[in-house]
Short mmCIF file of C-alpha atoms and ligand atoms in Angstrom, two decimals:
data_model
loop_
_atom_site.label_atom_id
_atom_site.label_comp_id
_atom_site.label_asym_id
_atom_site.label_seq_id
_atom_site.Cartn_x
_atom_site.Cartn_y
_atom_site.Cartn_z
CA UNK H 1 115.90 61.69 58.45
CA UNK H 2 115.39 64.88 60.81
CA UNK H 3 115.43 64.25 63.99
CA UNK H 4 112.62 66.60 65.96
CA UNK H 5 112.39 67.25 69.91
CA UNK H 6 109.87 69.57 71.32
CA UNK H 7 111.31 71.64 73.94
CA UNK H 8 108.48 72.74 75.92
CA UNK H 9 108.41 76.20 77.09
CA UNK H 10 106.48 78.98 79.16
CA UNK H 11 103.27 77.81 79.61
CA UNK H 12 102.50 76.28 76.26
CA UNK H 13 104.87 76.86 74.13
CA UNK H 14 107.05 74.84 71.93
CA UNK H 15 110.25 75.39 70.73
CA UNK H 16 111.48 72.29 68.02
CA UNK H 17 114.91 71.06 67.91
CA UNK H 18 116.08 69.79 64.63
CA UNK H 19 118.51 67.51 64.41
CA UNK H 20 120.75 66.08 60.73
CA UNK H 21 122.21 63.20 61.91
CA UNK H 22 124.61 62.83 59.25
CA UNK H 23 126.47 66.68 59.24
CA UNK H 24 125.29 66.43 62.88
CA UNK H 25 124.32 69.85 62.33
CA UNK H 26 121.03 71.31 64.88
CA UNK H 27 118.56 74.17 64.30
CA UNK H 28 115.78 75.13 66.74
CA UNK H 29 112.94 76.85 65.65
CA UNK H 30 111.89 80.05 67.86
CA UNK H 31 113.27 79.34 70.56
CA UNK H 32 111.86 82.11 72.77
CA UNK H 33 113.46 81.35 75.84
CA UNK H 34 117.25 80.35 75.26
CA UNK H 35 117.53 78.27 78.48
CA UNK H 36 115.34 75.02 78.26
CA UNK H 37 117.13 74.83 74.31
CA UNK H 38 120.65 74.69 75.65
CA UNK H 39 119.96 72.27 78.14
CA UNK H 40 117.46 69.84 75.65
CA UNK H 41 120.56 70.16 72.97
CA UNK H 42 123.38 69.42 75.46
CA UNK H 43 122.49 66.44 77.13
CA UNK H 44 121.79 64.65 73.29
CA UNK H 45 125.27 66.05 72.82
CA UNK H 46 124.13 68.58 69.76
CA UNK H 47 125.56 71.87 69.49
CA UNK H 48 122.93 74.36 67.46
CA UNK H 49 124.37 75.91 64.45
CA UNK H 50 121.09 77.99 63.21
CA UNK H 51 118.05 79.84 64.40
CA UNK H 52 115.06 79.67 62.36
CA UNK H 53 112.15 82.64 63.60
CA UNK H 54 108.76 82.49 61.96
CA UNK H 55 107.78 85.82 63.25
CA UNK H 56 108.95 88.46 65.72
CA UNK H 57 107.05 88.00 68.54
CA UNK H 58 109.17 87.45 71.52
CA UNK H 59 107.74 84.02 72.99
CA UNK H 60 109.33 83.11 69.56
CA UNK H 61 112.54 84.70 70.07
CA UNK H 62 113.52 85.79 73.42
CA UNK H 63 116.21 83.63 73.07
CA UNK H 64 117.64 84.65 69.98
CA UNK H 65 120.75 86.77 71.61
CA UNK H 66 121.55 84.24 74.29
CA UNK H 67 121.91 81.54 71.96
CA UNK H 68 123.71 83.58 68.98
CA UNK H 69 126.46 84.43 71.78
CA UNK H 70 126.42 81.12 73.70
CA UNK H 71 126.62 78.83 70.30
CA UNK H 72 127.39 81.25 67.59
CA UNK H 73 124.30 80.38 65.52
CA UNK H 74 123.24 81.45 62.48
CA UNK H 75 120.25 83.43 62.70
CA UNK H 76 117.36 83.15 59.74
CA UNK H 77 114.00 84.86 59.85
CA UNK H 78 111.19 86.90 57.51
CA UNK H 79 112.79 89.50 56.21
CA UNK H 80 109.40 91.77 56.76
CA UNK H 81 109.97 91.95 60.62
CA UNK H 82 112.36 92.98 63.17
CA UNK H 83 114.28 89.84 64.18
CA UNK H 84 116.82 89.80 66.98
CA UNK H 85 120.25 89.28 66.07
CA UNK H 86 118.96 88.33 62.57
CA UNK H 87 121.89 87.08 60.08
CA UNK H 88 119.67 86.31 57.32
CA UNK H 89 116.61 87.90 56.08
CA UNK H 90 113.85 85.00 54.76
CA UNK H 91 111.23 85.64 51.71
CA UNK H 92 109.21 83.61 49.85
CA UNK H 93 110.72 80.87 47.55
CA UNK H 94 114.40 81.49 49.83
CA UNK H 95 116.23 78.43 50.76
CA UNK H 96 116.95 76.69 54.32
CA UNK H 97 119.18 73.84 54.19
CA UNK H 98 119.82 71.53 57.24
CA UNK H 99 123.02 69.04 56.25
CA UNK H 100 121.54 67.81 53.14
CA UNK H 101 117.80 68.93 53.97
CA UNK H 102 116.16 71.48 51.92
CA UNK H 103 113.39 73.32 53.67
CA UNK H 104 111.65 76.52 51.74
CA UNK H 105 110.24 79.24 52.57
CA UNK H 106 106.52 80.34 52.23
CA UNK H 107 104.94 83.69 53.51
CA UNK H 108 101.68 83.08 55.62
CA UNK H 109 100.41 86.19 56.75
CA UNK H 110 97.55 86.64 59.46
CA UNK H 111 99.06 86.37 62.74
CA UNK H 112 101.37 88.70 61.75
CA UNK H 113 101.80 90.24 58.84
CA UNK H 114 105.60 88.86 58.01
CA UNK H 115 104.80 85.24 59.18
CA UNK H 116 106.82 82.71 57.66
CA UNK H 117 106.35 79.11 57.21
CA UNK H 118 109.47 76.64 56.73
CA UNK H 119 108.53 73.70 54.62
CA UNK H 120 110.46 70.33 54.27
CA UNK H 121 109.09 68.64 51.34
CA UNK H 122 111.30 65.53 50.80
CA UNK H 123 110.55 65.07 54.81
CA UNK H 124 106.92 65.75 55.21
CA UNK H 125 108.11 68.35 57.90
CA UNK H 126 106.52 71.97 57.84
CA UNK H 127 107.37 74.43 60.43
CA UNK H 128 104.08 76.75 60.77
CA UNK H 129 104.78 78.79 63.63
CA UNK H 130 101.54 80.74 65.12
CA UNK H 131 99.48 80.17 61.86
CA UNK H 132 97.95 77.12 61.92
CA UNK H 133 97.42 75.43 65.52
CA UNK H 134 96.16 71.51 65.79
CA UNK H 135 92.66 72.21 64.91
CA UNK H 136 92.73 75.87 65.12
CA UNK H 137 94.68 79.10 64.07
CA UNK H 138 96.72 81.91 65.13
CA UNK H 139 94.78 85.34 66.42
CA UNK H 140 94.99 88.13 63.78
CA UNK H 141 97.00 90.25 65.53
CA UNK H 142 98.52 92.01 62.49
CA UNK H 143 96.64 90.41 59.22
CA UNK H 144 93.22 90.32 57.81
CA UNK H 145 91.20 87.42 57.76
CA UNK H 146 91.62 87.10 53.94
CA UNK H 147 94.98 86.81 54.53
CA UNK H 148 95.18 84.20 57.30
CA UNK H 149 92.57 81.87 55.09
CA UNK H 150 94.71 82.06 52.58
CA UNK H 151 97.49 81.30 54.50
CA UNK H 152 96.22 78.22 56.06
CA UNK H 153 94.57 77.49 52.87
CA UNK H 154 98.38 77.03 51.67
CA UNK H 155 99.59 74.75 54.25
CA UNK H 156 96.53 72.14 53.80
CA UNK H 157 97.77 72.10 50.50
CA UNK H 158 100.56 70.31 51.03
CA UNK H 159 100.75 66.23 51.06
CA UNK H 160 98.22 65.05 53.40
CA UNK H 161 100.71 62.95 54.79
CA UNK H 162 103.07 66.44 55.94
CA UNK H 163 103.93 66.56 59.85
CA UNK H 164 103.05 70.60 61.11
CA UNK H 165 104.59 71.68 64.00
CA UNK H 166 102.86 74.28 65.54
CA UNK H 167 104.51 76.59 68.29
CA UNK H 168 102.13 76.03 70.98
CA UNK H 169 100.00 73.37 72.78
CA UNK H 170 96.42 75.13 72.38
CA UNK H 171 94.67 71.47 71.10
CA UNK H 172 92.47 70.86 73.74
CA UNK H 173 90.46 74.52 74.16
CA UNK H 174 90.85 74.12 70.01
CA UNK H 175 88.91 70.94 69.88
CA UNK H 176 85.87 72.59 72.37
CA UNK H 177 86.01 75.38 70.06
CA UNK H 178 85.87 73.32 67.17
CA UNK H 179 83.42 70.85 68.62
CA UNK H 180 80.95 73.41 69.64
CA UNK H 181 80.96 75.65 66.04
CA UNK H 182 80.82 71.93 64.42
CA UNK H 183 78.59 70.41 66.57
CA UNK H 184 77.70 66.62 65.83
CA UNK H 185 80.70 65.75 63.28
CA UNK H 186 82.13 62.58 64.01
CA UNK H 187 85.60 63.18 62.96
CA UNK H 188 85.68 66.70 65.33
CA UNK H 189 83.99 65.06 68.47
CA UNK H 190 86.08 61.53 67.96
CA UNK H 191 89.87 64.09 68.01
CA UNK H 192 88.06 66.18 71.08
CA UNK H 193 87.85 63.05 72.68
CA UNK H 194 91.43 61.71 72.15
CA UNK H 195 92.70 64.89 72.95
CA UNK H 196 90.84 65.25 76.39
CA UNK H 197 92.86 61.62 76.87
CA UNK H 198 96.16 62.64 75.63
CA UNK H 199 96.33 66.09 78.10
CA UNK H 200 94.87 64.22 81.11
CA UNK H 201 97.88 61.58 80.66
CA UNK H 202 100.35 64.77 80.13
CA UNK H 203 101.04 63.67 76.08
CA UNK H 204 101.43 66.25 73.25
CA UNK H 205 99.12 66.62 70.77
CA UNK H 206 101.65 67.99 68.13
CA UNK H 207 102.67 68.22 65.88
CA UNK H 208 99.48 67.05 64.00
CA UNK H 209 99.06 66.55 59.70
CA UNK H 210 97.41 68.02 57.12
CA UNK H 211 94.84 65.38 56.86
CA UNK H 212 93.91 65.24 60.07
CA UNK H 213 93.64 69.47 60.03
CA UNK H 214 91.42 68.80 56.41
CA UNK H 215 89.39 66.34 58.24
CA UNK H 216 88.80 68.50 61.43
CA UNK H 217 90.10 72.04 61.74
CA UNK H 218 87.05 74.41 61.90
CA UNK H 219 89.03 77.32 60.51
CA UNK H 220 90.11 75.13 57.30
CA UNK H 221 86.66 73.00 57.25
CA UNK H 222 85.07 77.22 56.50
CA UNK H 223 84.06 76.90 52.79
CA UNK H 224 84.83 80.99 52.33
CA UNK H 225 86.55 83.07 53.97
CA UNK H 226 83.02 85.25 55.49
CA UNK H 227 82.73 81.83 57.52
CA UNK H 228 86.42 82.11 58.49
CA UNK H 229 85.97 85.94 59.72
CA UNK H 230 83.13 84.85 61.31
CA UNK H 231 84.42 81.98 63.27
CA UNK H 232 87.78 83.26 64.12
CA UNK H 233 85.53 86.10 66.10
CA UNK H 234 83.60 83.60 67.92
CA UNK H 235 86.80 81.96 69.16
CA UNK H 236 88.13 85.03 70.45
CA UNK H 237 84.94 85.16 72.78
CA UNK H 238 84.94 81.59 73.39
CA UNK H 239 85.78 80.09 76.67
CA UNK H 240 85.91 76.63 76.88
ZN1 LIG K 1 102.86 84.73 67.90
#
């Protein structure tokens, strides 16, 4: 079993720890600020062997340099962007391993346009990055909205059951969003609720599922991907 803290950091973000109990080997996934990663990893005694970046921006991987020279990690990310410190360049179908844990590697374009997801199949884990948020989705910064609705498209396609940690606590302006442009569905107005709960008593709300993101993320729920352009604008404008 993988072992998975969130390390919160900056305002929202999160950077995961992953832990193999058995090599006792520990990755963290874009960890953008080196500091708050050292500290979560040494006091469970772990020493972090491997950086995993989904995409260059630095809230994702400020941290890289720090933690290649302080630990002597191995550094993976997409091979389509400009990584710090990068050891080994990630494309579709490539390989992660964790200890015995095999994680592969899809591309997910949209946020930015060499976005790479890392998925964990025998665990149910998926490491999404900034594409798909708890009920919402990464800005198109780089991508088109074709590609981002196909890239989300991709990750609900995985076992319902599949755990998705997303990089950044954004759940709660998400569910107004999505509880506004859906306005009167159960499912969407039952998670705002819960959410508003979970926040006000300090609690994540990640990482979420697949089935819960089929059941009530508005930029999945779009039937085509006119609906998806359409609604990622509105959510740029939105203000909750
Ligand atoms: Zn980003």
């Amino acid at each position: 079993m993988l072992d998975i803290v969130a390390v919160p950091a900056f305002s929202d973000n999160y950077l995961w720890l992953v832990h193999d109990e058995a090599s006792g080997e520990t990755a963290v996934v874009d960890p953008g600020d080196a500091t708050p990663v050292l500290a979560a990893a040494e006091k469970r005694g772990w020493s972090i062997s491997q950086v995993w970046n989904t995409h260059w921006h630095p809230d994702h991987t400020g941290g890289n340099i720090v933690l290649k020279d302080a630990t002597g990690a191995r550094i993976s990310g997409p091979a389509g962007e400009n990584i710090p410190g990068r050891d080994v360049a990630l494309s579709e179908g490539d390989e992660i391993r964790l200890g015995a844990h095999v994680g592969r590697v899809i591309e997910v374009p949209g946020h930015t346009l060499g976005h790479i997801a890392l998925i964990f199949d025998e665990d149910r884990v998926a490491f999404v990055g900034d594409t798909l948020f708890a009920m919402g989705c990464g800005r198109l910064f780089e991508g088109s909205p074709d590609q981002m609705y196909g890239s989300l498209q991709r990750l609900t396609a995985l076992p319902p059951e599949t755990q998705l940690y997303c990089a950044h606590e954004y759940t709660l302006s998400n569910a107004r969003f999505a509880a506004h442009a859906y306005a009167g569905e159960a499912a969407i107005s039952e998670r705002l609720a819960e959410v508003e709960q979970r926040r006000a008593n300090g609690e994540r709300t990640v990482p979420t599922s697949v089935a819960r993101e089929l059941a009530t993320n508005p930029f999945v729920l779009a039937p085509n991907v006119e609906e998806f352009a359409r609604l990622r604008r509105d959510k740029d404008s939105f203000r909750s």
